[in-house]
PDB file of C-alpha atoms and ligand atoms in Angstrom:
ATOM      1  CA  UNK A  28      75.678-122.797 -80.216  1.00  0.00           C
ATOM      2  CA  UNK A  29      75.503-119.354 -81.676  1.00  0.00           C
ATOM      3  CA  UNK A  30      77.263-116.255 -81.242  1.00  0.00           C
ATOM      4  CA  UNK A  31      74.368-113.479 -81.252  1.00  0.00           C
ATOM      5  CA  UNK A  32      74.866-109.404 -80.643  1.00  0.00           C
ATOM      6  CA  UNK A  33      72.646-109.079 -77.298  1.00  0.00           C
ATOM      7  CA  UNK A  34      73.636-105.601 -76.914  1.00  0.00           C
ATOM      8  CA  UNK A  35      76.308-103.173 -78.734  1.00  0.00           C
ATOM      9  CA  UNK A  36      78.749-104.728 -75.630  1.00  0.00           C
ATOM     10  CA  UNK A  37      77.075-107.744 -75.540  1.00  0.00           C
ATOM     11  CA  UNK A  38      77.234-111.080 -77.306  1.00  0.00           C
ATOM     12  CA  UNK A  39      75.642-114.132 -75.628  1.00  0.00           C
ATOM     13  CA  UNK A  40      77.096-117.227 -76.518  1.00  0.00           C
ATOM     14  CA  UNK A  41      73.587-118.987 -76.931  1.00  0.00           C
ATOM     15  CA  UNK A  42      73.465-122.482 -76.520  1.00  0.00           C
ATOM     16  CA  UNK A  43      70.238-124.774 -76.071  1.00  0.00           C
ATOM     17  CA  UNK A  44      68.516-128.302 -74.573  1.00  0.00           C
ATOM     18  CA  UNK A  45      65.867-129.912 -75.896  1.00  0.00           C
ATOM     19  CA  UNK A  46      64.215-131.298 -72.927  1.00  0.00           C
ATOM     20  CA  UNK A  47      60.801-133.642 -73.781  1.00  0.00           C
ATOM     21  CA  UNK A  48      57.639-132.785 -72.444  1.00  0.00           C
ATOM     22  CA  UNK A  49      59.209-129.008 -72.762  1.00  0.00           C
ATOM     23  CA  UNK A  50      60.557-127.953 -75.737  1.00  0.00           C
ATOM     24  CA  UNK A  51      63.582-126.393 -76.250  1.00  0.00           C
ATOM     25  CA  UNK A  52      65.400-124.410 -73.598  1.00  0.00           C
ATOM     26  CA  UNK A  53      67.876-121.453 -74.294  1.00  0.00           C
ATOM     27  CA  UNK A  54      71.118-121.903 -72.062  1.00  0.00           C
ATOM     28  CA  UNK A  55      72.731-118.112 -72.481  1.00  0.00           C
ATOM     29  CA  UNK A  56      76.033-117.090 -70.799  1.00  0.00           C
ATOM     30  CA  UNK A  57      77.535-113.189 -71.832  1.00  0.00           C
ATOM     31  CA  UNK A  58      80.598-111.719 -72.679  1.00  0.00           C
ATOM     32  CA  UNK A  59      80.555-108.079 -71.266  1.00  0.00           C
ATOM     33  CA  UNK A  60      83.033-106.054 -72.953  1.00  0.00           C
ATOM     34  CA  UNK A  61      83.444-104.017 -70.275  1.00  0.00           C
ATOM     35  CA  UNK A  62      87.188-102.279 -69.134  1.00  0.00           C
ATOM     36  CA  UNK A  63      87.933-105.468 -67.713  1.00  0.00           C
ATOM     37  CA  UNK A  64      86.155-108.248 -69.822  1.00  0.00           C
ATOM     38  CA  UNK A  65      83.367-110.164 -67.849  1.00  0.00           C
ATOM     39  CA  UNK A  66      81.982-113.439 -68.820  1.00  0.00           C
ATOM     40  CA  UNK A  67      78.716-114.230 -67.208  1.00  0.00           C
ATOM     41  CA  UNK A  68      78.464-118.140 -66.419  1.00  0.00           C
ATOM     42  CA  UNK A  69      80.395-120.349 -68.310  1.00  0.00           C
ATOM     43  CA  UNK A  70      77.430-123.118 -70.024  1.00  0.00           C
ATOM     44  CA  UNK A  71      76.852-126.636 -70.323  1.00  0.00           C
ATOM     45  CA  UNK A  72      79.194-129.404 -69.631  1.00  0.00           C
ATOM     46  CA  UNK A  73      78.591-130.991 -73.091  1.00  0.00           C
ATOM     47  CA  UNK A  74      78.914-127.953 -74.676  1.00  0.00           C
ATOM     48  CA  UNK A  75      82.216-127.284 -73.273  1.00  0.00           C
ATOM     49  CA  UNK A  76      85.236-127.400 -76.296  1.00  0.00           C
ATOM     50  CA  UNK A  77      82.700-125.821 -78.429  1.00  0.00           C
ATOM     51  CA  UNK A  78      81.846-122.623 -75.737  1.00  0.00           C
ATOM     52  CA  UNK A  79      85.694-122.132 -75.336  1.00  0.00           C
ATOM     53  CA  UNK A  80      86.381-122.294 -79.160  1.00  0.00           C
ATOM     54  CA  UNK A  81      83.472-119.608 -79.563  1.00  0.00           C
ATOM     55  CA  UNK A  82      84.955-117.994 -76.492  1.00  0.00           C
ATOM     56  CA  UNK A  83      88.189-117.430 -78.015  1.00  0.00           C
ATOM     57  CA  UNK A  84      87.017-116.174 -81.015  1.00  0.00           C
ATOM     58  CA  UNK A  85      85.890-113.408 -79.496  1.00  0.00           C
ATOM     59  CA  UNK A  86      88.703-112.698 -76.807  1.00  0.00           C
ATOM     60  CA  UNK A  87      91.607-113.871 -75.759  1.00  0.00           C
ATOM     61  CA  UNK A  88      90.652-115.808 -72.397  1.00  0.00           C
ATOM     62  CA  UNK A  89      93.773-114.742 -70.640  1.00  0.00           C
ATOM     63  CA  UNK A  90      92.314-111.081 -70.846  1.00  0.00           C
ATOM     64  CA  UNK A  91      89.315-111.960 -69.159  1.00  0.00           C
ATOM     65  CA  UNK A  92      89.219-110.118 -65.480  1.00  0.00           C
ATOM     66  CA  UNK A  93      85.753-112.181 -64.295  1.00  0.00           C
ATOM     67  CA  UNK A  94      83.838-114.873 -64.169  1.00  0.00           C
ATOM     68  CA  UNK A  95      80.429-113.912 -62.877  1.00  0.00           C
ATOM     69  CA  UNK A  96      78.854-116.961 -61.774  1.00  0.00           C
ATOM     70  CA  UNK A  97      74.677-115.975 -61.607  1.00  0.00           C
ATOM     71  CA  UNK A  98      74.850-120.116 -59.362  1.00  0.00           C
ATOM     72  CA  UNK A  99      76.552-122.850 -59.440  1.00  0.00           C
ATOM     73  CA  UNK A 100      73.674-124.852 -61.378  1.00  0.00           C
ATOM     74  CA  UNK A 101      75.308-127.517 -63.824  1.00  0.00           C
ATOM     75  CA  UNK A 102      73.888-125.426 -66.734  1.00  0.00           C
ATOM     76  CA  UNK A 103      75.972-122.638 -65.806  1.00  0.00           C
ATOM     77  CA  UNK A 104      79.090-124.109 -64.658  1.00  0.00           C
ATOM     78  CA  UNK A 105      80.146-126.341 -67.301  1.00  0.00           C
ATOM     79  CA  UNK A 106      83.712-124.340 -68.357  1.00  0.00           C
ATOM     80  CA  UNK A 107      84.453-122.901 -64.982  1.00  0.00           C
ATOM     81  CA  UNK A 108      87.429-125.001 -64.384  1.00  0.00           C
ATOM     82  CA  UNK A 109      89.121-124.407 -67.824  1.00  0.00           C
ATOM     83  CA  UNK A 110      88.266-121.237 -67.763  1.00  0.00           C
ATOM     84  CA  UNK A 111      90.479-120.526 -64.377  1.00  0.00           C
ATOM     85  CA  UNK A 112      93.348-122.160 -65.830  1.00  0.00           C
ATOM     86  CA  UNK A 113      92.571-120.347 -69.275  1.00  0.00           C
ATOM     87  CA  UNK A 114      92.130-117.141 -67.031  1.00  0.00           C
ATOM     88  CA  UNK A 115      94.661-116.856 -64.294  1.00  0.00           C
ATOM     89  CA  UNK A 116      93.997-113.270 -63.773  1.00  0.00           C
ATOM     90  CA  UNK A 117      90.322-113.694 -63.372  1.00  0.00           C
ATOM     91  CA  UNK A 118      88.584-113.911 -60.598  1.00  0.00           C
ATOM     92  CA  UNK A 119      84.812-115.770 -59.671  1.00  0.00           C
ATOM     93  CA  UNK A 120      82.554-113.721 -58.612  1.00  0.00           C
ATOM     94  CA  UNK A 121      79.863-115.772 -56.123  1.00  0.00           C
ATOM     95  CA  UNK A 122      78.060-115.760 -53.439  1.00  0.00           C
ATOM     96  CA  UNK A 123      79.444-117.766 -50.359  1.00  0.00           C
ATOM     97  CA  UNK A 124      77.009-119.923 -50.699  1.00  0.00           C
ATOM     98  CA  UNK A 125      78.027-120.461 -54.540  1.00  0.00           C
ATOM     99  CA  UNK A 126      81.455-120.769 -53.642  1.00  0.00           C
ATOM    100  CA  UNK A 127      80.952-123.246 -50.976  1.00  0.00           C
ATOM    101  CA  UNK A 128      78.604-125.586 -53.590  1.00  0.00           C
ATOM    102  CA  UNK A 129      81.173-125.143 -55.907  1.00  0.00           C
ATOM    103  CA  UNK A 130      84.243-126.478 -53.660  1.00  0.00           C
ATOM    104  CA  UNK A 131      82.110-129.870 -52.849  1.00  0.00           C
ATOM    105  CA  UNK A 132      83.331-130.940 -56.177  1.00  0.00           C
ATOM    106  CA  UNK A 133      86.715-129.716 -56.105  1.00  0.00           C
ATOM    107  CA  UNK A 134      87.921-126.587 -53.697  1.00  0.00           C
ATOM    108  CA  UNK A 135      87.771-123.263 -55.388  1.00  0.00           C
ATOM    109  CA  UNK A 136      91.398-121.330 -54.535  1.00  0.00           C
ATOM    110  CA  UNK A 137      90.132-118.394 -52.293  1.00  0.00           C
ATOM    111  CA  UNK A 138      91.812-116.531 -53.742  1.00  0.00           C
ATOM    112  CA  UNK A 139      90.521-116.963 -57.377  1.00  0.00           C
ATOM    113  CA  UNK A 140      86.885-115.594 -55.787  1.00  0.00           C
ATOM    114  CA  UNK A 141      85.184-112.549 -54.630  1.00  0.00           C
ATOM    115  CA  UNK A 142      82.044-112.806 -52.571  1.00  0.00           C
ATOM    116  CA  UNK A 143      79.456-110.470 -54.047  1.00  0.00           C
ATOM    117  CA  UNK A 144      76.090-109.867 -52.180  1.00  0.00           C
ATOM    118  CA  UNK A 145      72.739-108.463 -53.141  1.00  0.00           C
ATOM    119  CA  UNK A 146      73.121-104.672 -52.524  1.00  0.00           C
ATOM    120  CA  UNK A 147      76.705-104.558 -53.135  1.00  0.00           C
ATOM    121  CA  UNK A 148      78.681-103.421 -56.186  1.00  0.00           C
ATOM    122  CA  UNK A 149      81.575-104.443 -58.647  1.00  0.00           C
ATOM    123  CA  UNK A 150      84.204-102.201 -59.948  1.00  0.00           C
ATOM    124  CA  UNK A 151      84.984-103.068 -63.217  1.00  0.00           C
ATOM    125  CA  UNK A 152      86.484-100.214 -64.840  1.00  0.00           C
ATOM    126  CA  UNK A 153      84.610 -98.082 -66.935  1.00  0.00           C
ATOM    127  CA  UNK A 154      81.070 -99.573 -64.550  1.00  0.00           C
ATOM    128  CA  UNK A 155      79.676-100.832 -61.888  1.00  0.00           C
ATOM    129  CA  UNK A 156      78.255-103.724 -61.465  1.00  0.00           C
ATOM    130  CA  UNK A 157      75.224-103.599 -58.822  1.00  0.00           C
ATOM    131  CA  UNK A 158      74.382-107.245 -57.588  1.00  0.00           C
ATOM    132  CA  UNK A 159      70.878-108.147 -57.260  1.00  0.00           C
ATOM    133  CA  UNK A 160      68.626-111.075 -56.043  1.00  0.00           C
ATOM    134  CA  UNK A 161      65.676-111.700 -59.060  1.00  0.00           C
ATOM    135  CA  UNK A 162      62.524-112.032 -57.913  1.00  0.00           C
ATOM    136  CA  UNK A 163      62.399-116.179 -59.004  1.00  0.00           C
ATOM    137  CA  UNK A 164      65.346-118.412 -58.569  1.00  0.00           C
ATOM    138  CA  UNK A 165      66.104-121.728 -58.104  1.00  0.00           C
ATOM    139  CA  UNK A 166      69.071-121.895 -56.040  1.00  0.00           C
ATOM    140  CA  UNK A 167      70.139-119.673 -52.730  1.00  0.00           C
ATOM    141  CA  UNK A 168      73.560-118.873 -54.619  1.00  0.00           C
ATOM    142  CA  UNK A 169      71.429-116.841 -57.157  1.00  0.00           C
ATOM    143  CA  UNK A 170      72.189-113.004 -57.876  1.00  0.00           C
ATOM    144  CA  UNK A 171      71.800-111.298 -60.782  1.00  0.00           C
ATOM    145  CA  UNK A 172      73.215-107.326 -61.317  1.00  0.00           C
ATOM    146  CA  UNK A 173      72.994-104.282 -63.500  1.00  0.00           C
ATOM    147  CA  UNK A 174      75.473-102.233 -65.459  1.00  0.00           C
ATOM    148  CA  UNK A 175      75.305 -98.769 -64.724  1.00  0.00           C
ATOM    149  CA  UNK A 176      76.581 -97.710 -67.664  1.00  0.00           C
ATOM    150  CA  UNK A 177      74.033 -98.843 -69.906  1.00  0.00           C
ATOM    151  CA  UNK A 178      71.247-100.341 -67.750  1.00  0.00           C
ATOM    152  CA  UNK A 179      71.469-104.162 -68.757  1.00  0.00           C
ATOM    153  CA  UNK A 180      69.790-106.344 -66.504  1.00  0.00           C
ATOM    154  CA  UNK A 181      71.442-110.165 -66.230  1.00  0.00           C
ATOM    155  CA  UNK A 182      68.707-111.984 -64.416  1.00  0.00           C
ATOM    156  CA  UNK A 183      69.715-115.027 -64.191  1.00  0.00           C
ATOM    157  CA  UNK A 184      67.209-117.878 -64.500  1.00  0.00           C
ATOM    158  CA  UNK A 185      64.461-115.239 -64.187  1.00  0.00           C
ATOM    159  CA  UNK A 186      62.647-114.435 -66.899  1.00  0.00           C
ATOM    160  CA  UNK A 187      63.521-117.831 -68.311  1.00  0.00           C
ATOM    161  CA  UNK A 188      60.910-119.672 -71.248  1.00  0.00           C
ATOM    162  CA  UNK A 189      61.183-122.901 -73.578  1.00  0.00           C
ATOM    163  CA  UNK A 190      60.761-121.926 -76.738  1.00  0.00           C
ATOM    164  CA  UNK A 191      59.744-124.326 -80.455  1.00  0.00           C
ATOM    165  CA  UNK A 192      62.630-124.504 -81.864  1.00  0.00           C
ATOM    166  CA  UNK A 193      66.659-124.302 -81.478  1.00  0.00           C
ATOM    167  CA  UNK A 194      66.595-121.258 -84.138  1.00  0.00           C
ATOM    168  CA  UNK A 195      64.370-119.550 -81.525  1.00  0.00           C
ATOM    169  CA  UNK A 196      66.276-120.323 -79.005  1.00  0.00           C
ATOM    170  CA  UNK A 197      68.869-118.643 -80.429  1.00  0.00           C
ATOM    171  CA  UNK A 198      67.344-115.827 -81.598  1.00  0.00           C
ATOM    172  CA  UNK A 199      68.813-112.183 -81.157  1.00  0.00           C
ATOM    173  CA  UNK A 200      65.229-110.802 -80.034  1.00  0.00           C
ATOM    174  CA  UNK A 201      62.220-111.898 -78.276  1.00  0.00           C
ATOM    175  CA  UNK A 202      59.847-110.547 -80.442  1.00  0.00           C
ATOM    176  CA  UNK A 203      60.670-113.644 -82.605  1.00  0.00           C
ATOM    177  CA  UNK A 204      58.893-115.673 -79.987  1.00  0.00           C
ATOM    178  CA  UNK A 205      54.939-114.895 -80.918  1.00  0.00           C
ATOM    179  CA  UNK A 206      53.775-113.386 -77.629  1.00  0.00           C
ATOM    180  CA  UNK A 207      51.056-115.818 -76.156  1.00  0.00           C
ATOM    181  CA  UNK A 208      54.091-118.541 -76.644  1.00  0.00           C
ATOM    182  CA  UNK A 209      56.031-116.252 -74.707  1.00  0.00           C
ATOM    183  CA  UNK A 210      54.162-116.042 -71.876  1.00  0.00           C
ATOM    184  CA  UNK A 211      52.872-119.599 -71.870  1.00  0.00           C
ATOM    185  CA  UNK A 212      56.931-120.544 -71.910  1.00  0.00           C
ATOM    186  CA  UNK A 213      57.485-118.019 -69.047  1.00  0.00           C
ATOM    187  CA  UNK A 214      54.611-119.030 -66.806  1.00  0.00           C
ATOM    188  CA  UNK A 215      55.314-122.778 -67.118  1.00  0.00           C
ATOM    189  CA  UNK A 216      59.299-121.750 -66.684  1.00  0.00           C
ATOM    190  CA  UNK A 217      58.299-120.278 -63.707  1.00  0.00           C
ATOM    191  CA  UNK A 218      56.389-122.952 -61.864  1.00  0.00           C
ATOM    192  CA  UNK A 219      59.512-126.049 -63.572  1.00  0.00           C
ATOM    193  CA  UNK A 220      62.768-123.255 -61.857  1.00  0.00           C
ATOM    194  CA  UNK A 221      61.117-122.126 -59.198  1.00  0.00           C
ATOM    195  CA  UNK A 222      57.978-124.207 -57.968  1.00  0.00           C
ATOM    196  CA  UNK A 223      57.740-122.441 -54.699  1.00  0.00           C
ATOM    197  CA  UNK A 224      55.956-119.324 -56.673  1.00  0.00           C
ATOM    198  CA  UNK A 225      52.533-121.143 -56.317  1.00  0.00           C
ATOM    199  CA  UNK A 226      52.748-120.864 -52.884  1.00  0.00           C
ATOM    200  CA  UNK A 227      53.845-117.136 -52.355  1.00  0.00           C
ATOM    201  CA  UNK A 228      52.289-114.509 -50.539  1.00  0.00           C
ATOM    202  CA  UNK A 229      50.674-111.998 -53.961  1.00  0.00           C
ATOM    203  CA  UNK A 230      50.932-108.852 -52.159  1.00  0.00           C
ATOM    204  CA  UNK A 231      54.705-109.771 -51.046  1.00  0.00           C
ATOM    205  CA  UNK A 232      55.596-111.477 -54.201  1.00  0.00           C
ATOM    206  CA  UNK A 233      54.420-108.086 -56.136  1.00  0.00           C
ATOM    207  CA  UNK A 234      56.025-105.729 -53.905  1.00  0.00           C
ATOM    208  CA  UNK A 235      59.221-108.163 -54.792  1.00  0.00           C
ATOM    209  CA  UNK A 236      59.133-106.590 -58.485  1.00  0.00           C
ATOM    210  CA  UNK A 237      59.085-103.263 -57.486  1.00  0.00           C
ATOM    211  CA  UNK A 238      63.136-102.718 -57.386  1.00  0.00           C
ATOM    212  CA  UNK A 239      62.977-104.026 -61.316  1.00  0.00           C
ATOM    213  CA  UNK A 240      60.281-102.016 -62.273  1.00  0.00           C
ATOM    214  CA  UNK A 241      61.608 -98.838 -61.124  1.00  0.00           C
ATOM    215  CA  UNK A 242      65.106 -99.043 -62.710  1.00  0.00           C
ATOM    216  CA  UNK A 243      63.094-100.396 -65.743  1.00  0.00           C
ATOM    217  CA  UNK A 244      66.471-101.810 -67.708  1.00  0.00           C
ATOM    218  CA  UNK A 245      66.059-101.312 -71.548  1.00  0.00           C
ATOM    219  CA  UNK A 246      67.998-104.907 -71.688  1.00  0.00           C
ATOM    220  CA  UNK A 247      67.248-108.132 -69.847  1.00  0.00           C
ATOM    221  CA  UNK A 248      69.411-110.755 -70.617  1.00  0.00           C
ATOM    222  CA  UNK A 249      67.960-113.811 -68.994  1.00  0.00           C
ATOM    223  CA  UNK A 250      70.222-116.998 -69.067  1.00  0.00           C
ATOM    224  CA  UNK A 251      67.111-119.320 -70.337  1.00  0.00           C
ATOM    225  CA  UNK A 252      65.583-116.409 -73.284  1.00  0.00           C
ATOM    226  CA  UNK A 253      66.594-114.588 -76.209  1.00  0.00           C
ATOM    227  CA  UNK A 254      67.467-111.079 -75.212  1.00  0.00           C
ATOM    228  CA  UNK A 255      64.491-108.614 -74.413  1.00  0.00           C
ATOM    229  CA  UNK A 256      65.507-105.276 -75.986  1.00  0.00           C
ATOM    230  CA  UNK A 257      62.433-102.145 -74.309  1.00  0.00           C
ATOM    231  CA  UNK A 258      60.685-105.272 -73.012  1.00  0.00           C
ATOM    232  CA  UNK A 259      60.572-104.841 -69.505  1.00  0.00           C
ATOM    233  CA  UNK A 260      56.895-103.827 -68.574  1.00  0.00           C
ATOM    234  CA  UNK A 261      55.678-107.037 -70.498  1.00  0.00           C
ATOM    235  CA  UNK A 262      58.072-109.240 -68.997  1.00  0.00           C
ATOM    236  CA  UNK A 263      56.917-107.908 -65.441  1.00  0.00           C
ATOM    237  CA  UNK A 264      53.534-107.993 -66.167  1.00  0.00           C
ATOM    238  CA  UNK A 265      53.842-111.663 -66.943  1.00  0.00           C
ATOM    239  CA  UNK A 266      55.984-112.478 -63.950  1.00  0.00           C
ATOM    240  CA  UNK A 267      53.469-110.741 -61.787  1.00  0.00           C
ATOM    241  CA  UNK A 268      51.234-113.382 -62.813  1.00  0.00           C
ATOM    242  CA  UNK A 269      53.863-116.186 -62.012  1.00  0.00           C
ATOM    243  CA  UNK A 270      51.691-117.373 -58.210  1.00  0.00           C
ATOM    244  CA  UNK A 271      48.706-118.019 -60.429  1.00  0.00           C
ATOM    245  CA  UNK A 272      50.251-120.515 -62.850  1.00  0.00           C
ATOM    246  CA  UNK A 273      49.384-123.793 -63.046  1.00  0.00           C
ATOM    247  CA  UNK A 274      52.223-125.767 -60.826  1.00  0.00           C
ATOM    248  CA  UNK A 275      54.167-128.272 -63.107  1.00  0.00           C
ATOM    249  CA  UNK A 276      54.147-131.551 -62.625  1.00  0.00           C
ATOM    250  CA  UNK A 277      56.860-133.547 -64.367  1.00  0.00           C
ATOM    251  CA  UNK A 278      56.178-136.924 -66.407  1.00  0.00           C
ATOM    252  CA  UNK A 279      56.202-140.136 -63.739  1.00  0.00           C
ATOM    253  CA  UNK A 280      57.191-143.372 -64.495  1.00  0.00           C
ATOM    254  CA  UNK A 281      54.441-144.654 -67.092  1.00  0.00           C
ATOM    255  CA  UNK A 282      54.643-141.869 -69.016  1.00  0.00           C
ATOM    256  CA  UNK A 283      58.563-141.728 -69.053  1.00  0.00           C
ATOM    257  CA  UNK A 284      58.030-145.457 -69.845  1.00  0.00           C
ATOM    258  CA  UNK A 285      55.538-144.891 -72.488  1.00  0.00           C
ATOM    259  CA  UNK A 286      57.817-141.723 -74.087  1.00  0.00           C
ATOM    260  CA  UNK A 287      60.930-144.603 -74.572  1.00  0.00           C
ATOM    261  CA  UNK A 288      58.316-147.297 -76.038  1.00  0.00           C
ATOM    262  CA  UNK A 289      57.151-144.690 -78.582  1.00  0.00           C
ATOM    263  CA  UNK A 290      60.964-144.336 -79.310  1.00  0.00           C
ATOM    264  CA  UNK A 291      61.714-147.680 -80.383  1.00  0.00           C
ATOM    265  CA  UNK A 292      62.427-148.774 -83.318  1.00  0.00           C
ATOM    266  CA  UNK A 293      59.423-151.143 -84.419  1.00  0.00           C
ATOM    267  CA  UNK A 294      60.101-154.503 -85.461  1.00  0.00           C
ATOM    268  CA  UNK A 295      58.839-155.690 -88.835  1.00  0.00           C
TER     269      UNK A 295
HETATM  270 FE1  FE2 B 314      69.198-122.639 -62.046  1.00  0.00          FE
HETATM  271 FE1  FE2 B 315      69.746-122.134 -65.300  1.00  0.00          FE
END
């Protein structure tokens, strides 16, 4: 896990998973030093003492005021309980939905959460914080929002790619991701996080991007890509393209069985 500068009150604690058959994929979650300190998602499970180490090291977690939870998918989730013990004045911002998947693993104190829905906004001092659903998702918790102080987009899983290499998973820009990678690793992203693209209406899917493109953000911080500093057309223009991608089929049982027998040791 890395510590990169995302924006100048931004750092992304950027994590990643090698996943076979994919490469590797970034797993991003954001301090926003805003008045009150935001996190945005809380990582992987395995990653856990290391995220709150790296955490620390940047703020106290006491100080933090909220936990914005994009969904309650496991690669988001994975320090949300020690983080509301190491955060008793912060709350979790969800959707009911996300608080209700949540609390079928253990219940979620009510009154550690604050429902936030697409359309409405977050007071968090010196911004708001304007809640959005982005245009692919994989789970009906998802939101997304913008600062309106600076214009950062968190989107969430949208936008997401695998990328070659840890060190480009973690890198600080996506130009270090050579563009027809890029938008190989976003179109197959799309179809693996949210399959149900192939199958959208064009016209209805396009006039979906139409809220993004307007408030063009100069930042979008995706949870699953290095940050995309003035990169917003491109990233549009690719995800308008999303319905046309080839749908992704995942490895069945040969070849998972033939991936393990190519990983054992032979014997001599
Ligand atoms: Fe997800
Ligand atoms: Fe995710």
């Amino acid at each position: 896990m890395e510590l990169v500068r995302s924006a100048p009150d931004v750092t992304t604690l950027a994590d990643a998973i090698p996943i076979p058959d994919l490469g590797f994929v970034p797993v991003n979650a954001f301090l926003l030093r805003a008045e009150q300190p935001v996190l945005v998602d809380a990582g992987l499970t395995a990653s856990s003492p290391e995220f709150l180490a790296k955490l620390s090291s940047l703020l106290d977690p006491a100080d933090l005021r909220w936990i914005y939870l994009t969904h309650p998918d496991r690669d988001h989730t994975g320090s949300i309980r020690s983080l509301l013990d190491l955060a008793p004045r912060a709350r979790l911002v969800t959707t009911f939905m996300g608080m209700g998947i949540l609390s079928l693993e253990e219940p979620i104190p009510p009154e550690r959460v604050f429902l936030l829905n697409p359309g409405q906004t977050l007071d968090v001092g010196d911004r708001q914080l304007t809640c959005f659903r982005p245009p692919l998702y994989d789970s009906p918790a998802t939101t997304g929002f913008y600062d309106s102080l600076t214009g950062t987009c968190f989107s969430s899983d949208c936008f997401g790619a695998p990328v070659a290499s840890a060190d480009l998973a973690h890198a600080d820009d996506i130009a270090a991701v050579p563009p027809s990678e890029l938008v190989a690793g976003q179109r197959l992203w799309a179809t693996v996080d949210s399959p149900w693209v192939t199958g959208v209406d064009r016209t209805a899917f396009r006039a979906s991007l139409e809220p993004l493109r307007r408030l063009a953000p100069p930042v979008i911080l995706s949870s699953h890509l290095p940050a995309a500093h003035n990169a917003t057309t491109r990233l549009l223009e690719m995800l308008e393209q999303a319905p046309e991608a080839t749908p992704y089929v995942g490895p069945d049982q040969a070849a998972l069985e033939a991936m393990l027998a190519a990983m054992e040791p032979r014997s001599t």
